[in-house]
PDB file of C-alpha atoms in Angstrom:
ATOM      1  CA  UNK A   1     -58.507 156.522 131.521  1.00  0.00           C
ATOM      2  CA  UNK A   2     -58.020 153.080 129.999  1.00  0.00           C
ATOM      3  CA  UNK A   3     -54.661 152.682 127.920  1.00  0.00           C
ATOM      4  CA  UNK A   4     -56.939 150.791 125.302  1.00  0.00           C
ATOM      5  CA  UNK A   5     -59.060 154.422 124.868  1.00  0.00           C
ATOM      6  CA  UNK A   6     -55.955 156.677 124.907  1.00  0.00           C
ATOM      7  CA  UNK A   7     -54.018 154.219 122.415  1.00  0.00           C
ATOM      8  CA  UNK A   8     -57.220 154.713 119.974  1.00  0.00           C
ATOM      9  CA  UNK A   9     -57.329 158.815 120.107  1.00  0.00           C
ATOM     10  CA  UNK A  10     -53.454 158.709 119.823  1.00  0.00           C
ATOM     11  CA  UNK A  11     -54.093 156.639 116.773  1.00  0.00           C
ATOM     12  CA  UNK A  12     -56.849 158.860 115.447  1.00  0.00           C
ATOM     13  CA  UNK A  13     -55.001 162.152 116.096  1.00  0.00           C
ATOM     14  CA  UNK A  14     -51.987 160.617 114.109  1.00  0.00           C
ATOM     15  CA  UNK A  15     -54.209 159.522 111.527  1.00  0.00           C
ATOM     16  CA  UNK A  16     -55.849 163.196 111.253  1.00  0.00           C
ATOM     17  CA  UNK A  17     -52.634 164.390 111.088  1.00  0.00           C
ATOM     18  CA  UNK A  18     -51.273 162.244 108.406  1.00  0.00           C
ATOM     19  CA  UNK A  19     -54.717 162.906 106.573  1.00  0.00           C
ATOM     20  CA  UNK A  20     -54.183 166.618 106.621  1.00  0.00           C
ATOM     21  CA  UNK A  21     -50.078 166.110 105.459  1.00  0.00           C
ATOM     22  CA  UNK A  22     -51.591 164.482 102.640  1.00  0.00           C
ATOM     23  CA  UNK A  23     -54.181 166.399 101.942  1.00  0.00           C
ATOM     24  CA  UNK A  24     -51.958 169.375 101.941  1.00  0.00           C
ATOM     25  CA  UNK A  25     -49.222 167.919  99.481  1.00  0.00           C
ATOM     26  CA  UNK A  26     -51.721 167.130  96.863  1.00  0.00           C
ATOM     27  CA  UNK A  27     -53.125 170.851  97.234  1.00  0.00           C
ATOM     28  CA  UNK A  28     -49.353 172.018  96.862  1.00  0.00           C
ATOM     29  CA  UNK A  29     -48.576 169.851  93.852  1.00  0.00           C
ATOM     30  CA  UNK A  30     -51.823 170.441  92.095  1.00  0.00           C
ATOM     31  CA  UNK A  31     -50.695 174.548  92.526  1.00  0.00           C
ATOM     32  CA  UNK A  32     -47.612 173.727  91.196  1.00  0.00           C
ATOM     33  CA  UNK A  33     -48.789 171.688  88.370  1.00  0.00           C
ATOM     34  CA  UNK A  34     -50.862 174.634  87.647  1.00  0.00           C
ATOM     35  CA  UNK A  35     -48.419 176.995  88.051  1.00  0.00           C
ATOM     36  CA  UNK A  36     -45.816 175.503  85.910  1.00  0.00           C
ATOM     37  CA  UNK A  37     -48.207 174.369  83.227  1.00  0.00           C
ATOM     38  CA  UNK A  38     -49.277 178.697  82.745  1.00  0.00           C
ATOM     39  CA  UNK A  39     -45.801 179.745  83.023  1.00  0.00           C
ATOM     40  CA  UNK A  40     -44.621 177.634  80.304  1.00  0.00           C
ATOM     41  CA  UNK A  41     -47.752 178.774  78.269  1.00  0.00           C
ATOM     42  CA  UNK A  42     -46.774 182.229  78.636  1.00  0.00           C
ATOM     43  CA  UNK A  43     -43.630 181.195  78.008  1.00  0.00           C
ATOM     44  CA  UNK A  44     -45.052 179.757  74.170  1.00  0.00           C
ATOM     45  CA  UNK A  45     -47.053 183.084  73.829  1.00  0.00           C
ATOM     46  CA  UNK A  46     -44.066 184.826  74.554  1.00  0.00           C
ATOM     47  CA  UNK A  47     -42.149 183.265  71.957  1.00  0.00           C
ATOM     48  CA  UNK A  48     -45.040 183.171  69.305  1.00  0.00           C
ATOM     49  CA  UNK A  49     -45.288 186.904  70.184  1.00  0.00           C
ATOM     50  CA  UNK A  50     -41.159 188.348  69.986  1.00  0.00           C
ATOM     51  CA  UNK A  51     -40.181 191.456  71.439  1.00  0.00           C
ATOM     52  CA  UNK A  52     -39.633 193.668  68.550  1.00  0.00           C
ATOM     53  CA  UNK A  53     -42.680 195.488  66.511  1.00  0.00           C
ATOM     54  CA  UNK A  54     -43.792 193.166  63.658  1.00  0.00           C
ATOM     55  CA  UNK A  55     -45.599 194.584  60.919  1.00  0.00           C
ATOM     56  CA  UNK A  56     -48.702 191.888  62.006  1.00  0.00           C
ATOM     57  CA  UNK A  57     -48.555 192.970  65.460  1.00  0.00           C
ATOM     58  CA  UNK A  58     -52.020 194.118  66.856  1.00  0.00           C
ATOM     59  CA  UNK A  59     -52.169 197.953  67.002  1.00  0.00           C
ATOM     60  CA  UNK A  60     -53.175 199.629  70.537  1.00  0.00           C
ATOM     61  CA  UNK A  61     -56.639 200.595  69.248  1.00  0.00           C
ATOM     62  CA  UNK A  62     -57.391 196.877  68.743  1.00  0.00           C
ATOM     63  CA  UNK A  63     -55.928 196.060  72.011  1.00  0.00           C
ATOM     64  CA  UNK A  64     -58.236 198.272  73.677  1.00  0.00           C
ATOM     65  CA  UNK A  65     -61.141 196.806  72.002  1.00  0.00           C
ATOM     66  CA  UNK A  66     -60.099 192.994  73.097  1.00  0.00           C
ATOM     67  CA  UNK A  67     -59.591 194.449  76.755  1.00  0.00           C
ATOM     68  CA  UNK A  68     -63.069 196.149  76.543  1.00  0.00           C
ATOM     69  CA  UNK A  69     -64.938 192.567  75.060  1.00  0.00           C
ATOM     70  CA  UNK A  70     -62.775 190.922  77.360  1.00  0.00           C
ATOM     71  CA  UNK A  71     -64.246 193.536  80.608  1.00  0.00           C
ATOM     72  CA  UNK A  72     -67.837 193.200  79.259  1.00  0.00           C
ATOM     73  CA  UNK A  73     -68.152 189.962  78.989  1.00  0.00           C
ATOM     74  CA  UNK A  74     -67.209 189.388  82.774  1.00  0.00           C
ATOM     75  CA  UNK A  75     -69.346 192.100  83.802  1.00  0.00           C
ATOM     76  CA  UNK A  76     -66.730 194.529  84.733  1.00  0.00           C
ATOM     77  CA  UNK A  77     -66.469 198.546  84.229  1.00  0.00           C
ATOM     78  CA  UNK A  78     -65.405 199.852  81.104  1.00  0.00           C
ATOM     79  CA  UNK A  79     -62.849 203.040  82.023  1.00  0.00           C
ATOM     80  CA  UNK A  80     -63.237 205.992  79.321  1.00  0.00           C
ATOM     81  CA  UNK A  81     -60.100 206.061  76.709  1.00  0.00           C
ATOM     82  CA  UNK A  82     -57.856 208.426  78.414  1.00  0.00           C
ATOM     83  CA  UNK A  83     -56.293 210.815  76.310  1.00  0.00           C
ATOM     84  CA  UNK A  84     -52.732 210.214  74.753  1.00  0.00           C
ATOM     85  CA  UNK A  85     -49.630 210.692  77.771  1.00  0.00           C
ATOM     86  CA  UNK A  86     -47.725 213.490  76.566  1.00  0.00           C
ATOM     87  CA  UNK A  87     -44.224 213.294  78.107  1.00  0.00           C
ATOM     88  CA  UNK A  88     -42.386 215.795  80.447  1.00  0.00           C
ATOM     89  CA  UNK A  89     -41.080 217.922  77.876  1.00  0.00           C
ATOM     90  CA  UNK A  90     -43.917 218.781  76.160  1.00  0.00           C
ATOM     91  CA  UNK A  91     -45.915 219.130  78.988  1.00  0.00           C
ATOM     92  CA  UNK A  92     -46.140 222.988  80.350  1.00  0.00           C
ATOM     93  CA  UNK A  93     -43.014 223.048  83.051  1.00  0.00           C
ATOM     94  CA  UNK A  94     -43.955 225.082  86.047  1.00  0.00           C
ATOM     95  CA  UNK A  95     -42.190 228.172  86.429  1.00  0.00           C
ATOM     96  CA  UNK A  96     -38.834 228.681  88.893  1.00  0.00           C
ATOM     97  CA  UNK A  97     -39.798 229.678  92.031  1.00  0.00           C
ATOM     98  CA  UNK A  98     -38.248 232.721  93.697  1.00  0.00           C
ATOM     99  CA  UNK A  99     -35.442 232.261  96.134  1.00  0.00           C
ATOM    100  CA  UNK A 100     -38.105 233.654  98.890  1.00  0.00           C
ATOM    101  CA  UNK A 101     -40.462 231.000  98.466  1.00  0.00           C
ATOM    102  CA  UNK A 102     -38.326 228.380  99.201  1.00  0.00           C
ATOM    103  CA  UNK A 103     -36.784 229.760 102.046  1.00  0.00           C
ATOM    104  CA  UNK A 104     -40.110 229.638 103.929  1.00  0.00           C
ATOM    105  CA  UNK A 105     -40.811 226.655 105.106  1.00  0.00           C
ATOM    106  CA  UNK A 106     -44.189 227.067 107.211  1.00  0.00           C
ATOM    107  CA  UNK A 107     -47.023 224.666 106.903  1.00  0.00           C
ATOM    108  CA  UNK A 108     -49.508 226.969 104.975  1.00  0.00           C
ATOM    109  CA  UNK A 109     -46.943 227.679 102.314  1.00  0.00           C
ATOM    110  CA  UNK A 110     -46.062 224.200 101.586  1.00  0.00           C
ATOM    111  CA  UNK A 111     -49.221 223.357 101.035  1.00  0.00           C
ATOM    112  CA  UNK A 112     -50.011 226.185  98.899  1.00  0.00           C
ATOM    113  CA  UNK A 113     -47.210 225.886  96.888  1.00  0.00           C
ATOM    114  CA  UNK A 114     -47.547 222.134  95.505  1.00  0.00           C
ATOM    115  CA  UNK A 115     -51.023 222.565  94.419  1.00  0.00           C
TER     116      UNK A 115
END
């Protein structure tokens, strides 16, 4: 092989690879501009918004209606309105099992049991 033909494809891979550094810095900065330029606008929503209850704050029945124009509009599923979480103490507490149930420990029984 000439030196003249392997001095040109050791200048062209170096190029290719300089080419693709480049290329890839601009990608990462471009995600980073990106990046930083949403977190500091949720940053400003964030502050327009507070953290305590307001008395303008939007209730959670016309939350549900901007997530449902916001679903239909892109052509996603609408889920049903599930019906309001009731917490642990209201809910109906399963009964104490006996000291013989939990002493046996076979397959079938665990299974049962925690249905």
């Amino acid at each position: 092989m000439p030196s003249g033909e392997f001095e040109s494809a050791a200048a062209s891979f170096r190029r290719l690879g300089q080419d693709a550094v480049t290329h890839s810095r601009r990608v990462a900065g471009n995600a980073l501009a990106r990046s930083r330029r949403r977190h500091s606008e949720n940053a400003e929503l964030l502050k327009q918004s507070g953290r305590g209850a307001k008395s303008g704050d939007p209730t959670p029945g016309t939350l549900r209606a901007a997530a449902e124009r916001f679903r239909r509009a892109r052509g996603l599923a609408v889920p049903a309105v599930p019906d309001p979480v009731t917490s642990r103490s209201q809910s109906s507490a399963r009964s104490p099992r006996s000291g013989e149930d939990d002493e046996d420990f076979s397959q079938m029984r665990i299974m049962q049991r925690d249905r």
